[in-house]
mmCIF file of C-alpha atoms in Angstrom:
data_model
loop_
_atom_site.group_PDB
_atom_site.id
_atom_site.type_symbol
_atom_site.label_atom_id
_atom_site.label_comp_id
_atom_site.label_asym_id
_atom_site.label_seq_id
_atom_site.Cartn_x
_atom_site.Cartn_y
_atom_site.Cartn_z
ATOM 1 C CA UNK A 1 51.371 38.836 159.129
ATOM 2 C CA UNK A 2 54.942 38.935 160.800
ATOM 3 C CA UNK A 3 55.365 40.755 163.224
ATOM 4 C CA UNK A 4 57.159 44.507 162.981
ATOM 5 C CA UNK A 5 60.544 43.136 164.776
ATOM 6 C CA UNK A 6 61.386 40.369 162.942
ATOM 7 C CA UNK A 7 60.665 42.149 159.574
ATOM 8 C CA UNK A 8 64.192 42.532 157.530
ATOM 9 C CA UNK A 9 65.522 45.944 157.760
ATOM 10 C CA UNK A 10 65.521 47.636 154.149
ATOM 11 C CA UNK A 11 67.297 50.519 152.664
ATOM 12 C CA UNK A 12 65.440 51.869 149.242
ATOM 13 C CA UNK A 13 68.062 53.735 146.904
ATOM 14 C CA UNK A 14 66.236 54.855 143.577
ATOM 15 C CA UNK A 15 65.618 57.352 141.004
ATOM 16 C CA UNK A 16 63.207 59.117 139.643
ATOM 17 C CA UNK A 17 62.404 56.889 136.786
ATOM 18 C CA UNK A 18 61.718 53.580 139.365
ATOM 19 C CA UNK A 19 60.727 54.686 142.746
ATOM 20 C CA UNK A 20 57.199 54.300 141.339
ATOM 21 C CA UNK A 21 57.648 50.300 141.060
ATOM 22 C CA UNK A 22 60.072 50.819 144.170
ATOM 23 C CA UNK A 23 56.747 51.814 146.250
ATOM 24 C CA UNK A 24 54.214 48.809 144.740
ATOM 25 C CA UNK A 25 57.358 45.702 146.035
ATOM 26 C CA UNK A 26 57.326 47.643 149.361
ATOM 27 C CA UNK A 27 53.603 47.570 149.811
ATOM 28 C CA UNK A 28 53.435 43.914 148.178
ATOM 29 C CA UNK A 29 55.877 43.128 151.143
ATOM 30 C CA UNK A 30 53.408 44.765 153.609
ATOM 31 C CA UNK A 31 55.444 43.521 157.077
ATOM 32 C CA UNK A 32 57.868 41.528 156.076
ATOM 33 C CA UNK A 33 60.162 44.578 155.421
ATOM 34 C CA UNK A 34 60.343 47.610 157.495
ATOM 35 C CA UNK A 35 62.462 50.663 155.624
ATOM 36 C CA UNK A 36 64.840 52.268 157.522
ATOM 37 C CA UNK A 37 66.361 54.284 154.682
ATOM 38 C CA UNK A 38 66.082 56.010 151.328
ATOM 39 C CA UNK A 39 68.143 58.125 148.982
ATOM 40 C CA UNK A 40 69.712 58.238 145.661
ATOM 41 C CA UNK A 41 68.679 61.447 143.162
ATOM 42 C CA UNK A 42 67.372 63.914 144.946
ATOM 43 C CA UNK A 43 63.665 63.890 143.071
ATOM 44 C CA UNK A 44 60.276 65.211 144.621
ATOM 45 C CA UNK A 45 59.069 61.591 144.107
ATOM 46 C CA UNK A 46 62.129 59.956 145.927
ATOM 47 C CA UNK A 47 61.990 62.726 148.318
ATOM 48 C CA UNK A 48 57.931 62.461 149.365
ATOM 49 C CA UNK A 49 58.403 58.581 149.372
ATOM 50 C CA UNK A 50 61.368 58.781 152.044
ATOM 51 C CA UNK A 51 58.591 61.665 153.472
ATOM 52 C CA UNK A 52 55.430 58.688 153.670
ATOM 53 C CA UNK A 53 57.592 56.489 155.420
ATOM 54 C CA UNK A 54 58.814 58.572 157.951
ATOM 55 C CA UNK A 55 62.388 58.104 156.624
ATOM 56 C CA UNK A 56 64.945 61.013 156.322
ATOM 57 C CA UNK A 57 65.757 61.143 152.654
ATOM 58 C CA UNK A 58 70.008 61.384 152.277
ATOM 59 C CA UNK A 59 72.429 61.134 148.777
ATOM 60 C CA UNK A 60 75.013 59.332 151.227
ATOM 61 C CA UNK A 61 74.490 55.378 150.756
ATOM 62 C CA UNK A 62 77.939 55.039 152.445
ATOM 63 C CA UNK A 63 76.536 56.389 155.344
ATOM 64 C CA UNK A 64 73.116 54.808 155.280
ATOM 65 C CA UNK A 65 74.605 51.332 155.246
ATOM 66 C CA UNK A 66 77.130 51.776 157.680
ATOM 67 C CA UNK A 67 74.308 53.620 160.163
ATOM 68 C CA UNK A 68 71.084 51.055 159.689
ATOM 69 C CA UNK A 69 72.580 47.562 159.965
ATOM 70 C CA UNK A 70 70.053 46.702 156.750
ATOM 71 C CA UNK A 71 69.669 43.300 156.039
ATOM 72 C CA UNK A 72 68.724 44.344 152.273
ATOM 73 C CA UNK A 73 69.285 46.988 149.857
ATOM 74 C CA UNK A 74 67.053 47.633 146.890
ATOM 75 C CA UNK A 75 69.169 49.183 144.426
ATOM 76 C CA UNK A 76 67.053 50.759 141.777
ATOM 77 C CA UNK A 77 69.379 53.585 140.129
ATOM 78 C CA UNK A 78 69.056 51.728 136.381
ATOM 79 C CA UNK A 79 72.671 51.176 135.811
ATOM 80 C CA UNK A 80 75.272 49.325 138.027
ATOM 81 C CA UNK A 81 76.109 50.435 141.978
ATOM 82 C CA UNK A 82 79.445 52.417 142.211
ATOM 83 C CA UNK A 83 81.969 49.746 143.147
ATOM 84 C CA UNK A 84 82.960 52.021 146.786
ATOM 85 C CA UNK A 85 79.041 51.447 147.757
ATOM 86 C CA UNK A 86 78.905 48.050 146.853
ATOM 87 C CA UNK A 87 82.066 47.481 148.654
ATOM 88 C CA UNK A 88 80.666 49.299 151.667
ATOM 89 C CA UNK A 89 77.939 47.056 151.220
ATOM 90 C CA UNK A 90 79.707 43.551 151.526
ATOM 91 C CA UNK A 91 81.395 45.176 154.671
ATOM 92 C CA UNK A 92 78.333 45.583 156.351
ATOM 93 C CA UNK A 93 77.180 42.106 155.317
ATOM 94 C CA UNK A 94 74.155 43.806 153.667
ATOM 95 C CA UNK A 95 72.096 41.837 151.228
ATOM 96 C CA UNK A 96 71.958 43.785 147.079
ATOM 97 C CA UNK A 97 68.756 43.141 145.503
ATOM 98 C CA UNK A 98 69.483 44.946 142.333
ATOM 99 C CA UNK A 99 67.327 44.947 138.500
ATOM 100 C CA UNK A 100 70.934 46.156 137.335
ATOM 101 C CA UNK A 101 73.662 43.606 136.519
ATOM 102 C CA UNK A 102 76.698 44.299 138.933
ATOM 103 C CA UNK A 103 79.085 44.055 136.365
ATOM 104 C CA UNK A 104 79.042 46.071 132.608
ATOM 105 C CA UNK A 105 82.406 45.033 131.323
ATOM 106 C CA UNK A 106 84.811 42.322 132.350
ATOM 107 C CA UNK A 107 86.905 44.581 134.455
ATOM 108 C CA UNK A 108 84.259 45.749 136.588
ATOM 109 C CA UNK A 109 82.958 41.903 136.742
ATOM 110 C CA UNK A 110 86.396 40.866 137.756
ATOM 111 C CA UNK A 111 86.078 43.801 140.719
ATOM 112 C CA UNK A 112 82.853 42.546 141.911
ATOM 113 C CA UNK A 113 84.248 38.902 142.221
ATOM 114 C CA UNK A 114 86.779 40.229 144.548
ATOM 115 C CA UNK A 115 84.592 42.297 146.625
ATOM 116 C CA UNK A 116 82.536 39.136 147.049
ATOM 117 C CA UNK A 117 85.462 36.878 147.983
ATOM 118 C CA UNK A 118 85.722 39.484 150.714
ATOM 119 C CA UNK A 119 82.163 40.192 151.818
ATOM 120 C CA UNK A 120 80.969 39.499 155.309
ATOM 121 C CA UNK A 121 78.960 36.413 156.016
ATOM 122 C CA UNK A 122 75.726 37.834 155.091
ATOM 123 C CA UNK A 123 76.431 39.533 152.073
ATOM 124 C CA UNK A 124 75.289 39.146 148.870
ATOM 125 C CA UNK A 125 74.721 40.446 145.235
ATOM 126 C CA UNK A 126 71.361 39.195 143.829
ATOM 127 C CA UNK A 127 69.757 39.913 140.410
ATOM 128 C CA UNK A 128 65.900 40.705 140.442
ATOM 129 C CA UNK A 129 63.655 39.317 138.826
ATOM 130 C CA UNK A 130 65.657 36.903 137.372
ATOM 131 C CA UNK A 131 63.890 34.202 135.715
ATOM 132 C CA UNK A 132 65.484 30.873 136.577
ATOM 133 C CA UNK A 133 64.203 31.971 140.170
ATOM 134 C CA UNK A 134 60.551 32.589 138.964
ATOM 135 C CA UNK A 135 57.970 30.160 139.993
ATOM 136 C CA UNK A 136 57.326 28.560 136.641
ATOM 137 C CA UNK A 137 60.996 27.898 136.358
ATOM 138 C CA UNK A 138 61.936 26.274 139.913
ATOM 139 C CA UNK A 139 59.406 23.873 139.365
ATOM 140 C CA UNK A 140 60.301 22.375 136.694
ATOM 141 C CA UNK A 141 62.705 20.415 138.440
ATOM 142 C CA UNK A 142 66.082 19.219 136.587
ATOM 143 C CA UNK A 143 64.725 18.442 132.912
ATOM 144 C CA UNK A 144 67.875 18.900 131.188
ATOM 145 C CA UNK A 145 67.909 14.826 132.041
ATOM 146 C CA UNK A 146 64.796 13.675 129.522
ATOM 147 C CA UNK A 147 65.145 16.515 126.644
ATOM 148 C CA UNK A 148 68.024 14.551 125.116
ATOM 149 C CA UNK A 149 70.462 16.513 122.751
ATOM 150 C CA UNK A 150 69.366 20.126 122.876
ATOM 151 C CA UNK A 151 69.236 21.775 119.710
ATOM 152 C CA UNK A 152 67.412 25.123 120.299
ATOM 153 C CA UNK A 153 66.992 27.453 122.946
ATOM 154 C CA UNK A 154 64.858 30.573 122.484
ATOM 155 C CA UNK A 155 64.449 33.237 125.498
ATOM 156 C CA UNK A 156 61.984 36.134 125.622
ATOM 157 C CA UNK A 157 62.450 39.067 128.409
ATOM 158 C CA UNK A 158 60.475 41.984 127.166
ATOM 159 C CA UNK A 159 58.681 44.786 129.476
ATOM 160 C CA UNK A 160 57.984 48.199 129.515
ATOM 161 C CA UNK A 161 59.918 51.285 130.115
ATOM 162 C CA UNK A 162 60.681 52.186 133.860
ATOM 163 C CA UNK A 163 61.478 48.822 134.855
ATOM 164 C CA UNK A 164 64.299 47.085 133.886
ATOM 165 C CA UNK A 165 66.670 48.233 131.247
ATOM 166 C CA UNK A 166 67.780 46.422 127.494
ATOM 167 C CA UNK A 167 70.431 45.359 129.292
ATOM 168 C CA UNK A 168 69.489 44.051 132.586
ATOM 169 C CA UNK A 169 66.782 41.690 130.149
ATOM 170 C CA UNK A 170 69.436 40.850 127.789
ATOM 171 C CA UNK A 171 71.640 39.790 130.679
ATOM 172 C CA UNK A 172 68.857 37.430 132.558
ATOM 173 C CA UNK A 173 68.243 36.046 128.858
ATOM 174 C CA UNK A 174 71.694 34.565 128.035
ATOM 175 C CA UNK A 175 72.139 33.960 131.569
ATOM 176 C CA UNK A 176 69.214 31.793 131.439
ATOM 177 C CA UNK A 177 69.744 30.409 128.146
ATOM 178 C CA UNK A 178 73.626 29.454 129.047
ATOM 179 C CA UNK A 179 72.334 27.038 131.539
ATOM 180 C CA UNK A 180 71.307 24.706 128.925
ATOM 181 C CA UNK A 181 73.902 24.944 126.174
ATOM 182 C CA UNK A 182 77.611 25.979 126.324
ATOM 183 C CA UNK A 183 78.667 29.313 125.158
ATOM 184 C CA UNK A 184 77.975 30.086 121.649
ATOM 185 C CA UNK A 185 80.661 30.262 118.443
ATOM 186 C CA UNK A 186 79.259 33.248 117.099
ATOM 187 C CA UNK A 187 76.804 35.692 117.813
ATOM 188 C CA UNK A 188 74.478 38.042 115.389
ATOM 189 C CA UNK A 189 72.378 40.720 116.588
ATOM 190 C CA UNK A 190 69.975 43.679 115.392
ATOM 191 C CA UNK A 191 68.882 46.551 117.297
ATOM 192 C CA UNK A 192 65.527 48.039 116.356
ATOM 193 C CA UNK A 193 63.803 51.124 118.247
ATOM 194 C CA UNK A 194 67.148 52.489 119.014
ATOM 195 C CA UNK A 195 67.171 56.447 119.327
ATOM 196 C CA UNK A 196 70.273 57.532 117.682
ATOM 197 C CA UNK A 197 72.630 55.212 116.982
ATOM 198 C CA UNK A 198 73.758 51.789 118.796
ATOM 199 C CA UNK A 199 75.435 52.239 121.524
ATOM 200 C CA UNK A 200 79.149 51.704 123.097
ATOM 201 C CA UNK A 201 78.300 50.522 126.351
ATOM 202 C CA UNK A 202 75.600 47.895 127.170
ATOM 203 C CA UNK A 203 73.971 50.229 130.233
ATOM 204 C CA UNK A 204 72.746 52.533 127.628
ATOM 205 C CA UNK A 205 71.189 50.259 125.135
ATOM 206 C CA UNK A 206 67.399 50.605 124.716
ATOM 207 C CA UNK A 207 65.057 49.152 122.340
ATOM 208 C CA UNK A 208 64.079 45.758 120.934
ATOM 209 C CA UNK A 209 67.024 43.468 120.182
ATOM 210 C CA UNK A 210 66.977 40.063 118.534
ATOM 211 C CA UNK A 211 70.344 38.049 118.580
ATOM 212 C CA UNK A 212 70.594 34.804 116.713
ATOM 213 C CA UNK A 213 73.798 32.478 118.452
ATOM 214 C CA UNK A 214 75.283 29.504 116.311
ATOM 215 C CA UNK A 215 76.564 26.319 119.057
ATOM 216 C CA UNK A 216 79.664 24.770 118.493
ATOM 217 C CA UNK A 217 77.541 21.361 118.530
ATOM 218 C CA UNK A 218 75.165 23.012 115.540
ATOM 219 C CA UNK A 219 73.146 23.823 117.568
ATOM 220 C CA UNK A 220 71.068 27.389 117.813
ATOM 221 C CA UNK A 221 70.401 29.860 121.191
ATOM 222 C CA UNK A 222 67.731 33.058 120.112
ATOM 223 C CA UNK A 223 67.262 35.767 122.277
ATOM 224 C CA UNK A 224 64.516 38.117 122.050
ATOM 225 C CA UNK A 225 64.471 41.121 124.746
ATOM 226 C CA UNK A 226 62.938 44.388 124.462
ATOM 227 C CA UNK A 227 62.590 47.626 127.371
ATOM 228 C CA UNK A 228 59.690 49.122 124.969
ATOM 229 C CA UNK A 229 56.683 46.234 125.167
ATOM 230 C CA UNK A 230 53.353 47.276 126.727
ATOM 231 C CA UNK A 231 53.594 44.451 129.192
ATOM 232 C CA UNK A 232 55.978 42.322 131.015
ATOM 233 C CA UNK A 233 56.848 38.561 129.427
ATOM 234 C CA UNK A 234 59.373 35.867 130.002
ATOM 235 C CA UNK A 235 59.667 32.472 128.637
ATOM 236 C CA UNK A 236 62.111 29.823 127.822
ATOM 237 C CA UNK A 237 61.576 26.999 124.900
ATOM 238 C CA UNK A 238 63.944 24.364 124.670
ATOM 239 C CA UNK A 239 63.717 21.797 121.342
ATOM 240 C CA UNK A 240 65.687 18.560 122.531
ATOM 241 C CA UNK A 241 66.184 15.307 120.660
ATOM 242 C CA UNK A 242 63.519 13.829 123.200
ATOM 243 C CA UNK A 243 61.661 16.088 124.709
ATOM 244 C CA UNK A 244 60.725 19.669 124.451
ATOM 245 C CA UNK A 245 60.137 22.112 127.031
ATOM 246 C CA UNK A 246 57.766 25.520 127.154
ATOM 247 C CA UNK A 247 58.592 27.718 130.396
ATOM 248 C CA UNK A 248 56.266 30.645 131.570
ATOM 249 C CA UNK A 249 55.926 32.760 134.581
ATOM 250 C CA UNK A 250 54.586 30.168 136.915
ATOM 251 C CA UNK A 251 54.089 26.358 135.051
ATOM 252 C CA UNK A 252 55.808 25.228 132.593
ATOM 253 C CA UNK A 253 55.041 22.050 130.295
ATOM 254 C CA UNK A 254 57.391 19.082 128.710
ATOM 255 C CA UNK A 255 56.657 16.820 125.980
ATOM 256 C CA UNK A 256 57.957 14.279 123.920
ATOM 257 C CA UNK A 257 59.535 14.813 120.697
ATOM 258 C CA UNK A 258 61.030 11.598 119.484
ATOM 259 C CA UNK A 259 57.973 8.662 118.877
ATOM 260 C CA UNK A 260 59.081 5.713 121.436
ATOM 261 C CA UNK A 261 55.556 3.970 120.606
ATOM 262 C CA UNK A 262 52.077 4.066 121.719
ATOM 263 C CA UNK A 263 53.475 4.676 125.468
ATOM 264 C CA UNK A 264 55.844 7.685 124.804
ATOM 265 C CA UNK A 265 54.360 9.203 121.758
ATOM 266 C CA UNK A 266 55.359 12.495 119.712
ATOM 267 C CA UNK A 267 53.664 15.419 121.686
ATOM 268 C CA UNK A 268 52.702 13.094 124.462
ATOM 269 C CA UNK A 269 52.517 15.218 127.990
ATOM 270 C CA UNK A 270 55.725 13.603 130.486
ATOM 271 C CA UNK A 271 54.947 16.732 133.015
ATOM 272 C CA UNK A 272 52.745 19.829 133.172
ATOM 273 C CA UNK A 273 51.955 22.553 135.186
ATOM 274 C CA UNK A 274 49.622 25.855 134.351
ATOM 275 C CA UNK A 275 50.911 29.110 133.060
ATOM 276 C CA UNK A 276 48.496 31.785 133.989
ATOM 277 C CA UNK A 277 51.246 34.043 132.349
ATOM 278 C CA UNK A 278 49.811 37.389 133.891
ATOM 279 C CA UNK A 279 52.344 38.222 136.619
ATOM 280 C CA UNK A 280 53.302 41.950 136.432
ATOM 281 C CA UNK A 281 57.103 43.236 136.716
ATOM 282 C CA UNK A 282 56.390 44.283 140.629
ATOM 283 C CA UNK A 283 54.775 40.660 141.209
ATOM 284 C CA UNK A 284 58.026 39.093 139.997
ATOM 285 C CA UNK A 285 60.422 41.507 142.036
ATOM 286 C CA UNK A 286 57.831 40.895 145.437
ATOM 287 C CA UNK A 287 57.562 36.861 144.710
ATOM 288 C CA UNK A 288 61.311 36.571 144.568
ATOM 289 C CA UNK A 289 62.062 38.707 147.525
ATOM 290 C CA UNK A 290 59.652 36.712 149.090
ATOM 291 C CA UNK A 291 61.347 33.665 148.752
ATOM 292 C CA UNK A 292 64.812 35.218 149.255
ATOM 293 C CA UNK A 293 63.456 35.931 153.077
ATOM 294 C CA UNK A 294 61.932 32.687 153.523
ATOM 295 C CA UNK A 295 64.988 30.560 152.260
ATOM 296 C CA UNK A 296 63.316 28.883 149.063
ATOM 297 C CA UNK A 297 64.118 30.203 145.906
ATOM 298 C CA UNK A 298 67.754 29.737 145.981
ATOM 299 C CA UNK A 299 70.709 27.429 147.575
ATOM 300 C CA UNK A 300 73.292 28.803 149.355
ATOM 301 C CA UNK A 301 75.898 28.463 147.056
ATOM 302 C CA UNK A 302 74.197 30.678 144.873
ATOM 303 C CA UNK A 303 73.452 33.409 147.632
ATOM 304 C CA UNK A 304 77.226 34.098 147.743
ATOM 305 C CA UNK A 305 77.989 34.237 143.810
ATOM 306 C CA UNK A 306 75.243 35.846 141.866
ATOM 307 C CA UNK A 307 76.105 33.782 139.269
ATOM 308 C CA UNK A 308 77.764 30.128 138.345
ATOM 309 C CA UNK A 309 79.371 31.937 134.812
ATOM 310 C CA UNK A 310 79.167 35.208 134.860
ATOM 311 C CA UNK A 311 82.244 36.178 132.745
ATOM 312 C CA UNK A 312 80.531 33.696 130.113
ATOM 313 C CA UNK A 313 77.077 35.863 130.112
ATOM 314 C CA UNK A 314 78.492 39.082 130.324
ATOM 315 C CA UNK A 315 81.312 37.691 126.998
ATOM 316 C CA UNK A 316 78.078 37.030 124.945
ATOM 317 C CA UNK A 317 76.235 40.476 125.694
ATOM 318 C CA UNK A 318 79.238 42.242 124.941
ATOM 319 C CA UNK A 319 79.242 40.370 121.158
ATOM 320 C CA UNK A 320 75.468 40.814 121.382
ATOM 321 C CA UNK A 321 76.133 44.445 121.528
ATOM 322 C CA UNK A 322 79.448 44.480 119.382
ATOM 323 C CA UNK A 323 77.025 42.687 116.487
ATOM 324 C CA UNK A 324 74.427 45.180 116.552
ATOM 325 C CA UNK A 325 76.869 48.037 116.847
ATOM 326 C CA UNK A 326 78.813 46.414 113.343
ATOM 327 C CA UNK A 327 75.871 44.360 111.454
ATOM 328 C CA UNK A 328 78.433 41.453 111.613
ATOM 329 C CA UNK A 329 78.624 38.238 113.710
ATOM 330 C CA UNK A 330 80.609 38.167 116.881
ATOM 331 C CA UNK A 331 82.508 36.040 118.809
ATOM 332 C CA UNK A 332 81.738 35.723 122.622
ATOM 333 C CA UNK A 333 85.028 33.803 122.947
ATOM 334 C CA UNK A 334 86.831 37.130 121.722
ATOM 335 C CA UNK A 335 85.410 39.361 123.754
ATOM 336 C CA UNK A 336 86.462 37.171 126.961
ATOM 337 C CA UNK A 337 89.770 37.137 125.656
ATOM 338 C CA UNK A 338 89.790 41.316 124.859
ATOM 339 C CA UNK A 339 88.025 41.628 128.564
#
């Protein structure tokens, strides 16, 4: 155990529908964290939490990061922060742990990016869970290198309801499948489970959504996310001209698909490591928090931009969501250009 003064100082800001999980990644953290705030909707269960902890409950984040020199906020409102908080936030040098993607159209990306290029030494905008910092993914180290020519990527991020939203999933997916092929040509989607019809924005999509993307190399990305499973699953599978590669939770495994002979055979194992698969959506918000605090699970560079291509991932969920919405393909490319 650490002890309580060197925990990091936390500020919780939730809602009704995700203080639950917000109390399991505070208890996973035990003391490693010490809250010194909450607020957000003003709920009995956000309310009694703040109560537990000994915390005075407020609806003023301004003031609450301003007044408790936090080293973190957990931001768990289910759509992005207001852009005055999360300036107020990068100000104070505070550290945004967020399910949310900061961003829902290129404008308010484009804000963001300056508010960062401003931000105070210790600030910065962080995605969780996101699965290129999950266990099974940082250790497979680097093997874009032996999988040769890619020609498929597929990505799965389904969970239940109460976590993270349709779009928060779809966002991690193409964000994880655009580091292994270039943005895609076209885009065709279908939205199933919707109630009502699609909708305009990406924050309030819900449902199960499959999106097919055609590579300018003819190549192929799928995407399969979904905020209405019974449990919580992410994988990556990448088909290369050499080698193929299976990502889980926490092991992944890589094999040869070309036959180089009775050393490197078809299906022969190059690297392996074992997917227990069961890690729950609180286990995967707690493990990467973890490794925030203790400096492992991601480089410095990447502490200060949340993301290498951001404008790129947020251009395909906007055709994503402008496929589904028309039954059509859609170009990524365009919607960077309209954005």
């Amino acid at each position: 155990m650490k002890e309580q003064d060197s925990a990091k100082r936390v500020i919780v800001w939730a809602d009704s529908r995700q203080i639950a999980w917000c109390r399991d990644v505070v208890a996973c953290l035990g003391d490693a964290i010490k809250v010194v705030g909450i607020g957000g909707e003003r709920n009995n269960d956000v309310v009694g939490f703040a109560d537990e902890l000994g915390c005075e409950f407020t609806d003023d984040l301004r003031q609450l990061l301003i007044e408790q020199h936090a080293d973190y906020l957990l931001n768990a409102i289910g759509k992005p922060m207001d852009l005055d908080d999360l300036a107020t936030a990068c100000q104070q040098g505070v550290a945004v742990l967020s399910p949310e993607p900061f961003a829902a159209t290129l404008q308010e990306y484009n804000a963001v990016e300056e508010l960062i290029k401003k931000a105070a030494q210790n600030a910065r905008l962080i995605r969780v869970p996101a699965f290129v910092r999950s266990e099974g993914y940082l250790s497979a180290a680097n093997p874009q290198e032996v999988l040769g020519v890619q020609r498929i990527v597929r990505v799965a991020n389904i969970g239940r309801v109460g976590t993270l939203s349709l779009f928060a999933r779809l966002y991690d997916a193409w964000f994880t499948a655009l580091r292994f092929v270039e943005m895609p040509g076209s885009v065709d989607a279908s939205l199933v489970g919707a109630l009502g019809d699609v909708p305009e924005q990406l924050n309030h999509l819900t449902g199960t959504l499959s999106c097919h993307a055609r590579l300018f190399d003819n190549g192929a990305a799928l995407i399969q996310v979904s905020d209405r499973a019974g449990q919580s699953c992410r994988s990556l599978h990448v088909l290369g001209d050499d080698a193929e590669l299976t990502v889980g939770e926490n092991g992944y495994d890589l094999r040869h698909t070309a036959n180089d002979g009775d050393e490197n055979p078809a299906g022969g194992v190059i690297d392996h490591v074992d997917d227990s698969g069961n890690v729950t959506f609180i286990q995967q918000v707690a493990a990467q928090w973890q490794g925030l605090m203790d400096e492992v699970a991601i480089s410095n560079d990447e502490t200060k931009h949340e993301i290498p291509n951001g404008r790129e991932v947020l251009a395909c969920c906007l055709a994503t969501l402008l496929s589904a919405r028309t039954g059509q393909p859609e170009s990524p490319k365009r919607a960077l250009e309209m954005g």
